[in-house]
mmCIF file of C-alpha atoms in Angstrom:
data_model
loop_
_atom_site.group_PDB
_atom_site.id
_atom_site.type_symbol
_atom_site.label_atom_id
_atom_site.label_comp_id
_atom_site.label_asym_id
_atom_site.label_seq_id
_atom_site.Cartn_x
_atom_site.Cartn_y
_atom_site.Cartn_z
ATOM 1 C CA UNK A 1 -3.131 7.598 -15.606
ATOM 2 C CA UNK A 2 -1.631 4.077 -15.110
ATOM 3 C CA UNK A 3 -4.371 1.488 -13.953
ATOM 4 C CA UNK A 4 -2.197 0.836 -10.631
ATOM 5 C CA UNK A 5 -2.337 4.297 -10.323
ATOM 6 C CA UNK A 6 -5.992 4.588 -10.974
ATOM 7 C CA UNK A 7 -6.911 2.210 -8.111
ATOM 8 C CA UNK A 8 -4.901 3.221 -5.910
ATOM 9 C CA UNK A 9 -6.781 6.734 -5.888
ATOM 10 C CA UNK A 10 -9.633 4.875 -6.086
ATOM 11 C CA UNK A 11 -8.720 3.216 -2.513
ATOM 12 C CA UNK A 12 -7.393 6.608 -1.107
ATOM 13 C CA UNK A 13 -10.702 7.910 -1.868
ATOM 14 C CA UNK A 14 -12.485 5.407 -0.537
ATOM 15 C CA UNK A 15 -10.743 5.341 2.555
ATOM 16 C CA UNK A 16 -10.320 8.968 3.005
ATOM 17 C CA UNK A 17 -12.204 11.239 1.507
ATOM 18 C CA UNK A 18 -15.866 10.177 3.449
ATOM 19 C CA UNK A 19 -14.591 11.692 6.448
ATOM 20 C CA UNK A 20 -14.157 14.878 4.425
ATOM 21 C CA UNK A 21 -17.616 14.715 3.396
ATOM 22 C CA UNK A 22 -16.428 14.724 -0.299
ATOM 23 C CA UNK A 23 -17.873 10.811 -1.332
ATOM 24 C CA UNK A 24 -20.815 9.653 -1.535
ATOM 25 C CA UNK A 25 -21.449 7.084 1.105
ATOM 26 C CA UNK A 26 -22.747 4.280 -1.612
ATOM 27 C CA UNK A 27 -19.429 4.761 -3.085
ATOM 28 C CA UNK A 28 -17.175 5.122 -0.424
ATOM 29 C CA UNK A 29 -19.126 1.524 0.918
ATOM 30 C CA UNK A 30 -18.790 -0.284 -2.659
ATOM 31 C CA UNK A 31 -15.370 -0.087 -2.534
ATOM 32 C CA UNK A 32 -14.860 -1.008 0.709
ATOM 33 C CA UNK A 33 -17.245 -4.327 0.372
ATOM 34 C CA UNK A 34 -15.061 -5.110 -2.437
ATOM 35 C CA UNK A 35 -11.729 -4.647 -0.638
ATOM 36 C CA UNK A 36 -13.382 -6.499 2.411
ATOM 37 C CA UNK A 37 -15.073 -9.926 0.424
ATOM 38 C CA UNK A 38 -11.658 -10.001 -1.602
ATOM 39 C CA UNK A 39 -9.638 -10.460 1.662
ATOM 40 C CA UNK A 40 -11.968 -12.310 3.293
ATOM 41 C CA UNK A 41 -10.499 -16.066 2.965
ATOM 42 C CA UNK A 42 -6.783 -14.454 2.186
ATOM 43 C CA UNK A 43 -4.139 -15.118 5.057
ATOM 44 C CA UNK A 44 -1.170 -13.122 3.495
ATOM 45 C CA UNK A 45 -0.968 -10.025 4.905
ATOM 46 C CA UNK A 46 0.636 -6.755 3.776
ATOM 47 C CA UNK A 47 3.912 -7.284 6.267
ATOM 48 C CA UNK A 48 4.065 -10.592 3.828
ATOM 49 C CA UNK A 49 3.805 -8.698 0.740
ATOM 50 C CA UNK A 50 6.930 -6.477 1.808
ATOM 51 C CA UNK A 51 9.177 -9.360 3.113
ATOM 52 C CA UNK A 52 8.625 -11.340 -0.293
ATOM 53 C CA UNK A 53 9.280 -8.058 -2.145
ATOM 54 C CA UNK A 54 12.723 -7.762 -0.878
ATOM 55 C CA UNK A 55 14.267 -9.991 -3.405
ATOM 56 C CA UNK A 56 13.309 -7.392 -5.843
ATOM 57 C CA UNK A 57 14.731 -4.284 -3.933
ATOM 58 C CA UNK A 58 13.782 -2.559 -0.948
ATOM 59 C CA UNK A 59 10.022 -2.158 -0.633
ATOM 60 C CA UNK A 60 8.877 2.013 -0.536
ATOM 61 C CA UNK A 61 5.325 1.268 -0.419
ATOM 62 C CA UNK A 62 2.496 -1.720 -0.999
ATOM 63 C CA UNK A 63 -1.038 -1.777 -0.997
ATOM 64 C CA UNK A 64 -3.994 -4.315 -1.931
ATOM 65 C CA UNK A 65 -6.099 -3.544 -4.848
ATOM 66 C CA UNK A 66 -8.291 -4.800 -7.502
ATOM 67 C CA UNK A 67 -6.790 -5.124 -10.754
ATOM 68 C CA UNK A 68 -9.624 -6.516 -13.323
ATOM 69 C CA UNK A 69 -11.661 -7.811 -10.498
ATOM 70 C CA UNK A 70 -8.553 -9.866 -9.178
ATOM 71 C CA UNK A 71 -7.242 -9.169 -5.802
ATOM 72 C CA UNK A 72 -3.285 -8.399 -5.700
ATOM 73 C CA UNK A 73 -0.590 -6.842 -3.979
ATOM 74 C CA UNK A 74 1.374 -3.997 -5.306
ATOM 75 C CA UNK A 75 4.839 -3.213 -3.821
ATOM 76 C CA UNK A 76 6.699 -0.507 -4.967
ATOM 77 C CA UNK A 77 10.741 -1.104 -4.627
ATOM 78 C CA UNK A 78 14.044 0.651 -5.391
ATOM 79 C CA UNK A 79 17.211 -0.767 -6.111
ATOM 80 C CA UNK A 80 20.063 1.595 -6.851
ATOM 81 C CA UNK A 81 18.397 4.447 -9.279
ATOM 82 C CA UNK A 82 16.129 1.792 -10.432
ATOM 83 C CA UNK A 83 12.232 1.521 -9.223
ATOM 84 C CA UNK A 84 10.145 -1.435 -9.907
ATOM 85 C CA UNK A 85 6.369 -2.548 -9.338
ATOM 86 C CA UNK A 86 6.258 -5.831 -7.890
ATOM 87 C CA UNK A 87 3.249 -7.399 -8.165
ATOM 88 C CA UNK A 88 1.923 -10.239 -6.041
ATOM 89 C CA UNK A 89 -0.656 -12.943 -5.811
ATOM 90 C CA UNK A 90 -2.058 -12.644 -2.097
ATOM 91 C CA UNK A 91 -3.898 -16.311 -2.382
ATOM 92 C CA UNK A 92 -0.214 -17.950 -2.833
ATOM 93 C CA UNK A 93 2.271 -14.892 -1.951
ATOM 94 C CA UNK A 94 4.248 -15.382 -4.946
ATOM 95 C CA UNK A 95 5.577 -12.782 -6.938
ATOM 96 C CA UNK A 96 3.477 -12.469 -10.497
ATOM 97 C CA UNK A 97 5.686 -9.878 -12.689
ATOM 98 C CA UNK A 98 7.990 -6.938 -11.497
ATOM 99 C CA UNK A 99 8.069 -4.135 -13.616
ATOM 100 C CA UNK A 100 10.245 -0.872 -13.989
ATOM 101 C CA UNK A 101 8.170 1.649 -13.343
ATOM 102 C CA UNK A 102 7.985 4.358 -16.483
ATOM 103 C CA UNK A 103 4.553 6.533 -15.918
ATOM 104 C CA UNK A 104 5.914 10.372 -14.676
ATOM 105 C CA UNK A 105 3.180 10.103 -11.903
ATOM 106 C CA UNK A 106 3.998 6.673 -10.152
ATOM 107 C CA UNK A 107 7.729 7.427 -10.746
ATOM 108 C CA UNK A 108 7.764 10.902 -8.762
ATOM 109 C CA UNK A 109 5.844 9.458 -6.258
ATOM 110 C CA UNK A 110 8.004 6.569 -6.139
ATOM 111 C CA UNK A 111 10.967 9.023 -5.949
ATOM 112 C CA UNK A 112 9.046 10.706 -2.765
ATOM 113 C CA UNK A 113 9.025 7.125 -0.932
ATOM 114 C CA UNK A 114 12.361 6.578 -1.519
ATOM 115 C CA UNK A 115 13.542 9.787 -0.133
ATOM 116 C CA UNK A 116 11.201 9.535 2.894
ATOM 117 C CA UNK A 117 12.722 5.250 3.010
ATOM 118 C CA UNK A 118 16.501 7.425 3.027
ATOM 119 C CA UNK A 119 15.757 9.013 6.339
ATOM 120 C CA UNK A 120 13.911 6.122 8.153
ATOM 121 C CA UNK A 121 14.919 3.929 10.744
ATOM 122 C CA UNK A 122 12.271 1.612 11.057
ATOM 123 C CA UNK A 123 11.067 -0.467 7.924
ATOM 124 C CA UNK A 124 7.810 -0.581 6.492
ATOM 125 C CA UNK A 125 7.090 -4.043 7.548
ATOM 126 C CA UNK A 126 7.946 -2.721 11.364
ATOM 127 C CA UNK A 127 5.539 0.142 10.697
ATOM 128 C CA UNK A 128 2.567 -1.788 9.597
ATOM 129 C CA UNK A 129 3.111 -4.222 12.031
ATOM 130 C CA UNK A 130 3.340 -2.168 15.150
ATOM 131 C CA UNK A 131 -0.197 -0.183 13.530
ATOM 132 C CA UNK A 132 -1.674 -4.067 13.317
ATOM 133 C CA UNK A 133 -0.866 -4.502 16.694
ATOM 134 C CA UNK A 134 -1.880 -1.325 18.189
ATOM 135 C CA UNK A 135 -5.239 -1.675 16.172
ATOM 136 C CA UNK A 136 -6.430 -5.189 17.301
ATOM 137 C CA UNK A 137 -8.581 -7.089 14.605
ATOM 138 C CA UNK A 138 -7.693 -4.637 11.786
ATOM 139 C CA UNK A 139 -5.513 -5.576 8.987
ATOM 140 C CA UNK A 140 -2.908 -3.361 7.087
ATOM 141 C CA UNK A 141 -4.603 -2.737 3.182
ATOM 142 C CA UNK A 142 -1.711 0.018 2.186
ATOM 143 C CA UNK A 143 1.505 1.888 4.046
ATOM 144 C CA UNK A 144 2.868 4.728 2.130
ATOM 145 C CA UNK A 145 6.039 6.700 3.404
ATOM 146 C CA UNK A 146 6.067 10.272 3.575
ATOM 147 C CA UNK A 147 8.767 13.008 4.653
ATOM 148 C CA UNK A 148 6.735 15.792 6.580
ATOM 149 C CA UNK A 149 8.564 18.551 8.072
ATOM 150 C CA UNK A 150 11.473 16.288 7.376
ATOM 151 C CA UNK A 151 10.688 13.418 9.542
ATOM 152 C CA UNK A 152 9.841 10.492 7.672
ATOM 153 C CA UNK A 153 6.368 8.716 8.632
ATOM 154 C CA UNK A 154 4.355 5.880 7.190
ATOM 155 C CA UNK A 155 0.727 6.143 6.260
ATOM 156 C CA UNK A 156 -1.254 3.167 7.080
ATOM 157 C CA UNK A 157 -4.678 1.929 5.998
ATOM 158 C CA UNK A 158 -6.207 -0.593 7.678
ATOM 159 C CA UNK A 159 -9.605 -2.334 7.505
ATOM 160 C CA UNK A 160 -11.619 -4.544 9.863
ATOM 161 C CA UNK A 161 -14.901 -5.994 8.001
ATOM 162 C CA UNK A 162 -15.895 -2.861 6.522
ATOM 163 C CA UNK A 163 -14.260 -0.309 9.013
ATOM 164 C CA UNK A 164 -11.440 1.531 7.510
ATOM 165 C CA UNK A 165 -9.136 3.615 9.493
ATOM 166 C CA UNK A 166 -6.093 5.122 8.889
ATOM 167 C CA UNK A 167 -2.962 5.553 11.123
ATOM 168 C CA UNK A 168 0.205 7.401 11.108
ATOM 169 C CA UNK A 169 3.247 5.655 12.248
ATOM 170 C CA UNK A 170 6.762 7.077 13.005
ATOM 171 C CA UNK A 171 9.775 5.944 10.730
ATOM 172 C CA UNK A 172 12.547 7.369 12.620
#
């Protein structure tokens, strides 16, 4: 499994699987301590990470991690047939490196986003702002597209000190 890959489960398990009973609760609160001291001083936001991203190709999905004990931003994009990992520094919102992504795993699920992207109407950036805004004091950590029952929708984590939630937002 890719490292990106690798964290981002990490996060998604994190985030979601306490309320399934399925993590232990010392876990589950490591990683969210981390997540929450790494953003702590950082002003770019996820909604940045997608607008810088668009030089690169339209964004399908982003989320914060920690690569190597570093905080970044990973944006998935797609340009054409062509799907890159953008990855940016949140302290200066530059981009760091863009890659092409290769691994089987991240590029199926980067062929899900973009077919979930194909059928929305409203942009990720719109998504995870309007779930910002509904959800006063929380911040967007990840927003992931997906194409149930046809209609696409964006999954949204967001974090407030070390209060995760997660919100579904409509993409079309």
């Amino acid at each position: 499994m890719k490292p990106s890959a690798l964290r981002l489960l990490m996060l998604v398990a994190a985030v979601a699987l306490p309320s399934l009973g399925m993590m232990p609760a010392s876990a589950q609160d490591e990683e969210i301590q981390a997540m929450a001291a790494a953003l702590k001083d950082i002003n770019f936001t996820l909604q940045d990470a997608l607008k810088a991203s668009e030089k690169e190709g339209q964004p399908i999905s982003a989320q914060f991690e920690i690569d190597d004990g570093r905080l970044q931003v990973s944006i998935y994009t797609t340009k054409g047939d062509e799907f890159v990992e953008v990855i940016a520094d949140p302290k200066t919102g530059t981009v760091v490196k863009s890659e092409k992504i290769t691994d089987d795993n991240d590029l199926s699920d980067a062929v899900d986003q973009k077919a979930a992207m194909a059928k929305a109407t409203t942009s990720l950036f719109a998504a995870a702002d309007a779930a910002v805004k509904d959800n006063a004091g929380f911040r967007a950590v990840a927003i992931f597209p997906d194409l149930p029952d046809d209609h696409p929708i964006a999954e949204v984590t967001l974090l407030q000190g070390t209060t995760t939630q997660k919100v579904t937002k409509k993409l079309d």
